[in-house]
PDB file of C-alpha atoms in Angstrom:
ATOM      1  CA  MET H   1      -0.001   0.000  -0.001  1.00  0.00           C
ATOM      2  CA  LYS H   2       2.720   2.411   0.866  1.00  0.00           C
ATOM      3  CA  LYS H   3       4.606   1.484  -2.321  1.00  0.00           C
ATOM      4  CA  ALA H   4       1.581   2.226  -4.391  1.00  0.00           C
ATOM      5  CA  THR H   5       1.107   5.605  -2.562  1.00  0.00           C
ATOM      6  CA  LEU H   6       4.606   6.508  -3.057  1.00  0.00           C
ATOM      7  CA  TYR H   7       4.398   5.544  -6.863  1.00  0.00           C
ATOM      8  CA  PHE H   8       1.406   7.816  -7.416  1.00  0.00           C
ATOM      9  CA  LEU H   9       3.082  10.655  -5.449  1.00  0.00           C
ATOM     10  CA  ALA H  10       6.191  10.275  -7.677  1.00  0.00           C
ATOM     11  CA  CYS H  11       4.048  10.331 -10.832  1.00  0.00           C
ATOM     12  CA  ALA H  12       2.240  13.432  -9.588  1.00  0.00           C
ATOM     13  CA  LEU H  13       5.604  15.167  -8.968  1.00  0.00           C
ATOM     14  CA  VAL H  14       6.899  14.134 -12.303  1.00  0.00           C
ATOM     15  CA  LEU H  15       3.778  15.454 -14.048  1.00  0.00           C
ATOM     16  CA  SER H  16       3.871  18.770 -12.047  1.00  0.00           C
ATOM     17  CA  PHE H  17       7.618  19.224 -12.862  1.00  0.00           C
ATOM     18  CA  SER H  18       6.853  18.427 -16.476  1.00  0.00           C
ATOM     19  CA  ALA H  19       3.927  21.062 -16.606  1.00  0.00           C
ATOM     20  CA  CYS H  20       6.250  23.588 -14.914  1.00  0.00           C
ATOM     21  CA  SER H  21       9.092  22.802 -17.268  1.00  0.00           C
ATOM     22  CA  ASN H  22       6.863  23.146 -20.346  1.00  0.00           C
ATOM     23  CA  TYR H  23       5.460  26.606 -19.031  1.00  0.00           C
ATOM     24  CA  ASN H  24       8.939  27.785 -18.519  1.00  0.00           C
ATOM     25  CA  GLU H  25      10.061  26.688 -21.895  1.00  0.00           C
ATOM     26  CA  VAL H  26       7.015  28.516 -23.344  1.00  0.00           C
ATOM     27  CA  MET H  27       8.067  31.588 -21.358  1.00  0.00           C
ATOM     28  CA  ARG H  28      11.688  31.438 -22.765  1.00  0.00           C
ATOM     29  CA  THR H  29      10.729  31.030 -26.543  1.00  0.00           C
ATOM     30  CA  ASN H  30      10.622  33.913 -28.951  1.00  0.00           C
ATOM     31  CA  ASP H  31       7.863  32.216 -31.056  1.00  0.00           C
ATOM     32  CA  TYR H  32       5.060  34.473 -30.246  1.00  0.00           C
ATOM     33  CA  ASP H  33       2.508  32.590 -32.356  1.00  0.00           C
ATOM     34  CA  TYR H  34       3.313  29.527 -30.310  1.00  0.00           C
ATOM     35  CA  LYS H  35       3.170  31.443 -27.064  1.00  0.00           C
ATOM     36  CA  TYR H  36      -0.298  32.783 -28.201  1.00  0.00           C
ATOM     37  CA  GLU H  37      -1.537  29.311 -28.915  1.00  0.00           C
ATOM     38  CA  VAL H  38      -0.395  27.925 -25.653  1.00  0.00           C
ATOM     39  CA  ALA H  39      -1.923  30.896 -23.785  1.00  0.00           C
ATOM     40  CA  LYS H  40      -5.378  30.162 -25.429  1.00  0.00           C
ATOM     41  CA  GLN H  41      -4.951  26.511 -24.225  1.00  0.00           C
ATOM     42  CA  TYR H  42      -4.141  27.530 -20.703  1.00  0.00           C
ATOM     43  CA  LEU H  43      -7.287  29.810 -20.772  1.00  0.00           C
ATOM     44  CA  ALA H  44      -9.494  26.951 -22.058  1.00  0.00           C
ATOM     45  CA  GLU H  45      -8.161  24.784 -19.249  1.00  0.00           C
ATOM     46  CA  GLY H  46      -8.889  27.376 -16.552  1.00  0.00           C
ATOM     47  CA  GLN H  47      -5.219  28.199 -15.910  1.00  0.00           C
ATOM     48  CA  SER H  48      -6.096  31.951 -16.064  1.00  0.00           C
ATOM     49  CA  ASN H  49      -3.001  33.356 -14.503  1.00  0.00           C
ATOM     50  CA  ARG H  50      -0.609  31.620 -16.704  1.00  0.00           C
ATOM     51  CA  ALA H  51      -2.705  32.550 -19.796  1.00  0.00           C
ATOM     52  CA  ALA H  52      -2.731  36.244 -18.667  1.00  0.00           C
ATOM     53  CA  THR H  53       1.206  36.171 -18.310  1.00  0.00           C
ATOM     54  CA  LEU H  54       1.473  34.807 -21.767  1.00  0.00           C
ATOM     55  CA  PHE H  55      -1.038  37.010 -23.398  1.00  0.00           C
ATOM     56  CA  GLN H  56       0.677  40.042 -21.772  1.00  0.00           C
ATOM     57  CA  GLU H  57       3.906  39.056 -23.398  1.00  0.00           C
ATOM     58  CA  VAL H  58       2.432  38.499 -27.031  1.00  0.00           C
ATOM     59  CA  ILE H  59      -0.066  41.539 -27.415  1.00  0.00           C
ATOM     60  CA  ALA H  60       2.621  43.948 -28.218  1.00  0.00           C
ATOM     61  CA  MET H  61       4.252  41.686 -30.856  1.00  0.00           C
ATOM     62  CA  LEU H  62       0.907  40.643 -32.417  1.00  0.00           C
ATOM     63  CA  LYS H  63      -0.584  44.181 -32.586  1.00  0.00           C
ATOM     64  CA  GLY H  64      -1.408  45.085 -36.049  1.00  0.00           C
ATOM     65  CA  THR H  65      -1.774  41.424 -37.023  1.00  0.00           C
ATOM     66  CA  ASP H  66      -4.970  39.423 -37.482  1.00  0.00           C
ATOM     67  CA  LYS H  67      -4.283  38.013 -33.906  1.00  0.00           C
ATOM     68  CA  GLY H  68      -3.592  41.368 -32.232  1.00  0.00           C
ATOM     69  CA  GLU H  69      -7.307  42.203 -31.530  1.00  0.00           C
ATOM     70  CA  GLU H  70      -8.133  38.651 -30.191  1.00  0.00           C
ATOM     71  CA  SER H  71      -5.115  38.572 -27.857  1.00  0.00           C
ATOM     72  CA  LEU H  72      -5.967  41.844 -26.031  1.00  0.00           C
ATOM     73  CA  PHE H  73      -9.507  40.631 -25.606  1.00  0.00           C
ATOM     74  CA  LEU H  74      -8.415  37.192 -24.262  1.00  0.00           C
ATOM     75  CA  LEU H  75      -6.008  38.951 -21.863  1.00  0.00           C
ATOM     76  CA  GLY H  76      -8.966  40.760 -20.492  1.00  0.00           C
ATOM     77  CA  MET H  77     -10.833  37.453 -20.166  1.00  0.00           C
ATOM     78  CA  SER H  78      -7.890  35.804 -18.564  1.00  0.00           C
ATOM     79  CA  HIS H  79      -7.928  38.409 -15.878  1.00  0.00           C
ATOM     80  CA  TYR H  80     -11.569  38.245 -15.461  1.00  0.00           C
ATOM     81  CA  GLN H  81     -11.605  34.450 -15.022  1.00  0.00           C
ATOM     82  CA  ALA H  82      -8.736  34.809 -12.579  1.00  0.00           C
ATOM     83  CA  GLN H  83     -10.941  37.305 -10.649  1.00  0.00           C
ATOM     84  CA  ASN H  84      -8.417  40.075 -11.105  1.00  0.00           C
ATOM     85  CA  TYR H  85     -11.370  42.408 -11.919  1.00  0.00           C
ATOM     86  CA  ASP H  86      -9.592  45.815 -11.797  1.00  0.00           C
ATOM     87  CA  ALA H  87      -6.997  44.490 -14.236  1.00  0.00           C
ATOM     88  CA  ALA H  88      -9.777  42.952 -16.530  1.00  0.00           C
ATOM     89  CA  ALA H  89     -11.754  46.230 -16.560  1.00  0.00           C
ATOM     90  CA  SER H  90      -8.597  48.177 -17.479  1.00  0.00           C
ATOM     91  CA  VAL H  91      -7.736  45.723 -20.342  1.00  0.00           C
ATOM     92  CA  PHE H  92     -11.394  45.776 -21.788  1.00  0.00           C
ATOM     93  CA  ARG H  93     -11.470  49.527 -21.725  1.00  0.00           C
ATOM     94  CA  LYS H  94      -8.164  49.580 -23.446  1.00  0.00           C
ATOM     95  CA  PHE H  95      -9.626  47.176 -25.978  1.00  0.00           C
ATOM     96  CA  TYR H  96     -12.646  49.202 -26.986  1.00  0.00           C
ATOM     97  CA  GLU H  97     -10.617  52.400 -27.143  1.00  0.00           C
ATOM     98  CA  THR H  98      -7.854  50.635 -29.351  1.00  0.00           C
ATOM     99  CA  TYR H  99     -10.358  48.829 -31.406  1.00  0.00           C
ATOM    100  CA  PRO H 100     -13.425  50.918 -31.539  1.00  0.00           C
ATOM    101  CA  LYS H 101     -14.805  49.020 -34.645  1.00  0.00           C
ATOM    102  CA  GLY H 102     -13.426  45.601 -33.753  1.00  0.00           C
ATOM    103  CA  TYR H 103     -15.541  42.538 -34.003  1.00  0.00           C
ATOM    104  CA  LEU H 104     -15.193  41.908 -30.245  1.00  0.00           C
ATOM    105  CA  VAL H 105     -15.798  45.460 -29.111  1.00  0.00           C
ATOM    106  CA  GLU H 106     -19.455  44.890 -27.985  1.00  0.00           C
ATOM    107  CA  GLU H 107     -18.392  42.148 -25.704  1.00  0.00           C
ATOM    108  CA  ALA H 108     -15.426  44.245 -24.402  1.00  0.00           C
ATOM    109  CA  ARG H 109     -17.574  47.028 -23.477  1.00  0.00           C
ATOM    110  CA  PHE H 110     -19.949  44.537 -21.714  1.00  0.00           C
ATOM    111  CA  TYR H 111     -17.220  42.854 -19.683  1.00  0.00           C
ATOM    112  CA  ALA H 112     -15.623  46.154 -18.790  1.00  0.00           C
ATOM    113  CA  GLY H 113     -18.841  46.865 -16.819  1.00  0.00           C
ATOM    114  CA  LYS H 114     -19.101  43.416 -15.510  1.00  0.00           C
ATOM    115  CA  ALA H 115     -15.532  43.491 -14.204  1.00  0.00           C
ATOM    116  CA  LEU H 116     -16.380  46.727 -12.476  1.00  0.00           C
ATOM    117  CA  TYR H 117     -19.607  45.278 -11.249  1.00  0.00           C
ATOM    118  CA  GLU H 118     -17.666  42.419  -9.472  1.00  0.00           C
ATOM    119  CA  CYS H 119     -15.496  45.076  -7.741  1.00  0.00           C
ATOM    120  CA  THR H 120     -18.239  46.941  -6.036  1.00  0.00           C
ATOM    121  CA  PRO H 121     -18.282  46.990  -2.286  1.00  0.00           C
ATOM    122  CA  GLU H 122     -20.966  46.303   0.279  1.00  0.00           C
ATOM    123  CA  PRO H 123     -23.429  49.186   0.706  1.00  0.00           C
ATOM    124  CA  LYS H 124     -21.979  50.600   4.014  1.00  0.00           C
ATOM    125  CA  LEU H 125     -18.808  51.343   2.145  1.00  0.00           C
ATOM    126  CA  ASP H 126     -17.897  54.116  -0.281  1.00  0.00           C
ATOM    127  CA  GLN H 127     -19.840  53.553  -3.486  1.00  0.00           C
ATOM    128  CA  SER H 128     -17.595  55.446  -6.102  1.00  0.00           C
ATOM    129  CA  ALA H 129     -16.946  51.955  -7.734  1.00  0.00           C
ATOM    130  CA  THR H 130     -20.688  51.413  -7.955  1.00  0.00           C
ATOM    131  CA  TYR H 131     -21.168  54.716  -9.812  1.00  0.00           C
ATOM    132  CA  GLU H 132     -18.298  53.882 -12.094  1.00  0.00           C
ATOM    133  CA  ALA H 133     -19.757  50.446 -12.999  1.00  0.00           C
ATOM    134  CA  ILE H 134     -23.169  51.930 -13.663  1.00  0.00           C
ATOM    135  CA  SER H 135     -21.557  54.549 -15.895  1.00  0.00           C
ATOM    136  CA  GLU H 136     -19.785  51.758 -17.895  1.00  0.00           C
ATOM    137  CA  PHE H 137     -23.023  49.685 -18.318  1.00  0.00           C
ATOM    138  CA  GLN H 138     -24.835  52.854 -19.414  1.00  0.00           C
ATOM    139  CA  GLY H 139     -22.179  53.563 -22.022  1.00  0.00           C
ATOM    140  CA  PHE H 140     -22.643  49.966 -23.251  1.00  0.00           C
ATOM    141  CA  LEU H 141     -26.432  50.292 -23.482  1.00  0.00           C
ATOM    142  CA  ASP H 142     -26.178  53.563 -25.270  1.00  0.00           C
ATOM    143  CA  ALA H 143     -23.688  52.148 -27.726  1.00  0.00           C
ATOM    144  CA  TYR H 144     -25.570  48.797 -28.283  1.00  0.00           C
ATOM    145  CA  PRO H 145     -29.289  49.303 -27.618  1.00  0.00           C
ATOM    146  CA  GLU H 146     -30.150  46.079 -29.359  1.00  0.00           C
ATOM    147  CA  SER H 147     -27.508  43.911 -27.836  1.00  0.00           C
ATOM    148  CA  LYS H 148     -28.242  40.420 -26.902  1.00  0.00           C
ATOM    149  CA  LEU H 149     -26.391  41.188 -23.668  1.00  0.00           C
ATOM    150  CA  ARG H 150     -28.712  44.269 -22.928  1.00  0.00           C
ATOM    151  CA  GLU H 151     -31.036  42.480 -20.465  1.00  0.00           C
ATOM    152  CA  SER H 152     -28.042  41.167 -18.455  1.00  0.00           C
ATOM    153  CA  ALA H 153     -26.474  44.673 -18.399  1.00  0.00           C
ATOM    154  CA  GLN H 154     -29.736  46.192 -17.154  1.00  0.00           C
ATOM    155  CA  GLN H 155     -30.260  43.551 -14.472  1.00  0.00           C
ATOM    156  CA  MET H 156     -26.746  44.391 -13.133  1.00  0.00           C
ATOM    157  CA  ILE H 157     -27.648  48.194 -13.244  1.00  0.00           C
ATOM    158  CA  PHE H 158     -30.660  47.491 -11.119  1.00  0.00           C
ATOM    159  CA  ALA H 159     -28.534  45.478  -8.679  1.00  0.00           C
ATOM    160  CA  LEU H 160     -26.036  48.269  -8.370  1.00  0.00           C
ATOM    161  CA  GLN H 161     -28.725  50.819  -7.965  1.00  0.00           C
ATOM    162  CA  ASP H 162     -30.069  48.713  -5.073  1.00  0.00           C
ATOM    163  CA  LYS H 163     -26.733  49.181  -3.525  1.00  0.00           C
ATOM    164  CA  LEU H 164     -26.905  52.882  -3.871  1.00  0.00           C
ATOM    165  CA  VAL H 165     -30.377  52.967  -2.452  1.00  0.00           C
ATOM    166  CA  GLU H 166     -29.293  50.870   0.590  1.00  0.00           C
ATOM    167  CA  LYS H 167     -26.340  53.182   1.152  1.00  0.00           C
ATOM    168  CA  GLU H 168     -28.727  56.174   1.269  1.00  0.00           C
ATOM    169  CA  TYR H 169     -31.129  54.326   3.501  1.00  0.00           C
ATOM    170  CA  MET H 170     -28.289  53.521   5.918  1.00  0.00           C
ATOM    171  CA  SER H 171     -27.152  57.202   5.788  1.00  0.00           C
ATOM    172  CA  ALA H 172     -30.643  58.523   6.464  1.00  0.00           C
ATOM    173  CA  LYS H 173     -31.337  55.958   9.237  1.00  0.00           C
ATOM    174  CA  LEU H 174     -27.899  56.841  10.851  1.00  0.00           C
ATOM    175  CA  TYR H 175     -28.824  60.533  10.935  1.00  0.00           C
ATOM    176  CA  TYR H 176     -32.160  59.628  12.591  1.00  0.00           C
ATOM    177  CA  ASP H 177     -30.592  57.436  15.112  1.00  0.00           C
ATOM    178  CA  LEU H 178     -28.037  60.093  15.987  1.00  0.00           C
ATOM    179  CA  GLY H 179     -30.932  62.533  16.614  1.00  0.00           C
ATOM    180  CA  SER H 180     -29.709  65.478  18.690  1.00  0.00           C
ATOM    181  CA  TYR H 181     -26.480  63.792  19.627  1.00  0.00           C
ATOM    182  CA  PHE H 182     -24.347  66.152  17.478  1.00  0.00           C
ATOM    183  CA  GLY H 183     -25.964  69.373  17.765  1.00  0.00           C
ATOM    184  CA  ASN H 184     -29.008  71.132  19.389  1.00  0.00           C
ATOM    185  CA  CYS H 185     -32.186  70.763  17.437  1.00  0.00           C
ATOM    186  CA  THR H 186     -33.338  74.197  18.712  1.00  0.00           C
ATOM    187  CA  ASN H 187     -30.505  76.102  16.860  1.00  0.00           C
ATOM    188  CA  GLY H 188     -30.147  75.705  13.259  1.00  0.00           C
ATOM    189  CA  GLY H 189     -29.346  72.397  11.461  1.00  0.00           C
ATOM    190  CA  SER H 190     -29.651  68.970  13.032  1.00  0.00           C
ATOM    191  CA  ASN H 191     -29.257  65.272  12.242  1.00  0.00           C
ATOM    192  CA  TYR H 192     -33.148  65.142  11.881  1.00  0.00           C
ATOM    193  CA  GLN H 193     -32.816  67.740   9.119  1.00  0.00           C
ATOM    194  CA  ALA H 194     -29.984  65.781   7.467  1.00  0.00           C
ATOM    195  CA  CYS H 195     -32.171  62.573   7.703  1.00  0.00           C
ATOM    196  CA  ILE H 196     -34.999  64.383   5.891  1.00  0.00           C
ATOM    197  CA  VAL H 197     -32.836  65.780   3.152  1.00  0.00           C
ATOM    198  CA  THR H 198     -31.120  62.399   2.493  1.00  0.00           C
ATOM    199  CA  ALA H 199     -34.402  60.463   2.535  1.00  0.00           C
ATOM    200  CA  GLU H 200     -36.243  62.958   0.317  1.00  0.00           C
ATOM    201  CA  ASN H 201     -33.419  63.007  -2.190  1.00  0.00           C
ATOM    202  CA  ALA H 202     -33.409  59.163  -2.330  1.00  0.00           C
ATOM    203  CA  LEU H 203     -37.180  59.231  -3.060  1.00  0.00           C
ATOM    204  CA  LYS H 204     -36.643  61.487  -5.993  1.00  0.00           C
ATOM    205  CA  ASP H 205     -33.401  59.776  -7.392  1.00  0.00           C
ATOM    206  CA  TYR H 206     -34.982  56.260  -7.025  1.00  0.00           C
ATOM    207  CA  PRO H 207     -38.757  56.499  -7.337  1.00  0.00           C
ATOM    208  CA  PHE H 208     -39.175  52.779  -7.912  1.00  0.00           C
ATOM    209  CA  SER H 209     -37.030  51.597  -5.120  1.00  0.00           C
ATOM    210  CA  ASN H 210     -38.372  48.954  -2.830  1.00  0.00           C
ATOM    211  CA  ARG H 211     -37.106  51.114   0.026  1.00  0.00           C
ATOM    212  CA  ARG H 212     -39.607  53.823  -0.796  1.00  0.00           C
ATOM    213  CA  GLU H 213     -41.852  53.180   2.092  1.00  0.00           C
ATOM    214  CA  ASP H 214     -38.993  52.813   4.425  1.00  0.00           C
ATOM    215  CA  PHE H 215     -37.727  56.382   3.436  1.00  0.00           C
ATOM    216  CA  ALA H 216     -40.992  57.839   3.701  1.00  0.00           C
ATOM    217  CA  ILE H 217     -41.449  56.736   7.289  1.00  0.00           C
ATOM    218  CA  LEU H 218     -38.113  57.991   8.140  1.00  0.00           C
ATOM    219  CA  VAL H 219     -39.056  61.495   6.894  1.00  0.00           C
ATOM    220  CA  LEU H 220     -42.364  61.394   8.931  1.00  0.00           C
ATOM    221  CA  ARG H 221     -40.391  60.357  12.079  1.00  0.00           C
ATOM    222  CA  ALA H 222     -37.666  62.944  11.543  1.00  0.00           C
ATOM    223  CA  LYS H 223     -40.147  65.760  10.939  1.00  0.00           C
ATOM    224  CA  PHE H 224     -42.088  64.790  14.186  1.00  0.00           C
ATOM    225  CA  GLU H 225     -38.809  64.667  16.239  1.00  0.00           C
ATOM    226  CA  LEU H 226     -37.681  68.004  14.824  1.00  0.00           C
ATOM    227  CA  ALA H 227     -40.966  69.433  15.981  1.00  0.00           C
ATOM    228  CA  ARG H 228     -40.948  67.851  19.221  1.00  0.00           C
ATOM    229  CA  GLN H 229     -37.510  69.121  20.100  1.00  0.00           C
ATOM    230  CA  SER H 230     -37.986  72.596  18.786  1.00  0.00           C
ATOM    231  CA  VAL H 231     -38.386  75.749  20.816  1.00  0.00           C
ATOM    232  CA  GLU H 232     -41.967  76.756  21.590  1.00  0.00           C
ATOM    233  CA  GLU H 233     -42.306  79.380  18.742  1.00  0.00           C
ATOM    234  CA  LYS H 234     -41.211  76.900  16.143  1.00  0.00           C
ATOM    235  CA  LYS H 235     -43.314  73.894  17.395  1.00  0.00           C
ATOM    236  CA  GLU H 236     -46.667  74.738  15.708  1.00  0.00           C
ATOM    237  CA  GLU H 237     -45.057  75.281  12.307  1.00  0.00           C
ATOM    238  CA  ARG H 238     -42.899  72.081  12.518  1.00  0.00           C
ATOM    239  CA  TYR H 239     -45.955  69.994  13.890  1.00  0.00           C
ATOM    240  CA  HIS H 240     -47.952  71.305  10.881  1.00  0.00           C
ATOM    241  CA  ASN H 241     -45.116  69.970   8.577  1.00  0.00           C
ATOM    242  CA  ALA H 242     -45.217  66.561  10.281  1.00  0.00           C
ATOM    243  CA  ILE H 243     -49.057  66.377   9.985  1.00  0.00           C
ATOM    244  CA  ASP H 244     -48.757  67.211   6.306  1.00  0.00           C
ATOM    245  CA  GLU H 245     -46.244  64.526   5.915  1.00  0.00           C
ATOM    246  CA  TYR H 246     -48.538  62.102   7.749  1.00  0.00           C
ATOM    247  CA  TYR H 247     -51.303  62.858   5.218  1.00  0.00           C
ATOM    248  CA  GLY H 248     -48.991  62.233   2.255  1.00  0.00           C
ATOM    249  CA  PHE H 249     -47.723  59.071   3.820  1.00  0.00           C
ATOM    250  CA  THR H 250     -51.199  57.576   4.452  1.00  0.00           C
ATOM    251  CA  ASN H 251     -52.338  58.593   0.938  1.00  0.00           C
ATOM    252  CA  GLU H 252     -49.527  56.812  -0.771  1.00  0.00           C
ATOM    253  CA  TYR H 253     -49.176  53.802   1.667  1.00  0.00           C
ATOM    254  CA  PRO H 254     -52.776  53.173   2.920  1.00  0.00           C
ATOM    255  CA  GLU H 255     -51.959  49.569   3.788  1.00  0.00           C
ATOM    256  CA  SER H 256     -48.482  50.323   5.153  1.00  0.00           C
ATOM    257  CA  LYS H 257     -46.910  48.171   7.769  1.00  0.00           C
ATOM    258  CA  TYR H 258     -46.010  51.403   9.577  1.00  0.00           C
ATOM    259  CA  MET H 259     -49.562  52.774   9.726  1.00  0.00           C
ATOM    260  CA  GLY H 260     -49.919  52.108  13.517  1.00  0.00           C
ATOM    261  CA  GLU H 261     -46.774  54.130  14.133  1.00  0.00           C
ATOM    262  CA  ALA H 262     -47.786  56.895  11.743  1.00  0.00           C
ATOM    263  CA  GLN H 263     -51.118  57.241  13.497  1.00  0.00           C
ATOM    264  CA  LYS H 264     -49.537  57.504  16.928  1.00  0.00           C
ATOM    265  CA  LEU H 265     -47.278  60.382  15.635  1.00  0.00           C
ATOM    266  CA  PHE H 266     -50.292  62.050  14.176  1.00  0.00           C
ATOM    267  CA  GLU H 267     -52.147  61.852  17.484  1.00  0.00           C
ATOM    268  CA  GLN H 268     -49.310  63.186  19.326  1.00  0.00           C
ATOM    269  CA  ALA H 269     -48.737  66.203  16.936  1.00  0.00           C
ATOM    270  CA  SER H 270     -52.428  67.269  16.574  1.00  0.00           C
ATOM    271  CA  PRO H 271     -52.783  69.062  19.975  1.00  0.00           C
ATOM    272  CA  TYR H 272     -49.917  71.421  19.088  1.00  0.00           C
ATOM    273  CA  VAL H 273     -51.674  72.658  15.827  1.00  0.00           C
ATOM    274  CA  ASN H 274     -54.566  75.117  16.825  1.00  0.00           C
ATOM    275  CA  ASP H 275     -56.446  74.764  13.483  1.00  0.00           C
ATOM    276  CA  GLU H 276     -56.199  70.901  13.304  1.00  0.00           C
ATOM    277  CA  GLU H 277     -59.499  69.347  13.176  1.00  0.00           C
ATOM    278  CA  GLU H 278     -60.117  66.465  15.556  1.00  0.00           C
TER     279      GLU H 278
END
């Protein structure tokens, strides 16, 4: 049993050394057509990093030939399959700038967006990369409105927008949760006002978001708290604003899961408004 194990281990080592030796030989050769074919084979076998290394070596030598366009595209695909998404996006952008009328340009523009899509962070982090990915996909859709990849690009845009919506919701919620912690609500700006502005902007920017109702209740809560913590001379006006928000909320979301909370806020606000009908 031990002899058999040692035999198979020795075979594995020989095969591994042979593969390494072959790769090293390919790296040393000046036959760029051969390197190119081997690189394609590595990519097909899933050895993406090796493929990328070889494609990187041959693209300069093959530029201007019938293989130059394909080699640059396959370099991008090698990086993409190796999950080197930043590098992939950079190569695909270089591709469609270098070969704006090439036969692979549509796919290159799509994969530039897709590579950026894979780099986008979770919602709580900075979303600059998300905006960049959306912009790249939008450029693709503008250039190829009838593309077979259009639906896939649109779905990824929707997913990216959901990240932006979640980021805005987390920001608005944070402002609300901070309340008067950083500042006095009776003097100028406050976290509640920041919550209102952030949530209202999100409602305008993302009118079809599934977070719309959540943003709306945040605005109502923040307006009520802003009124409650105001000096006496501002209470009536701000409670008026909160009550107006309540009516808008109940009209838009008559079956809201927040209706009980909204009704309680209305009942607490009503006594402060002289002309409010019972």
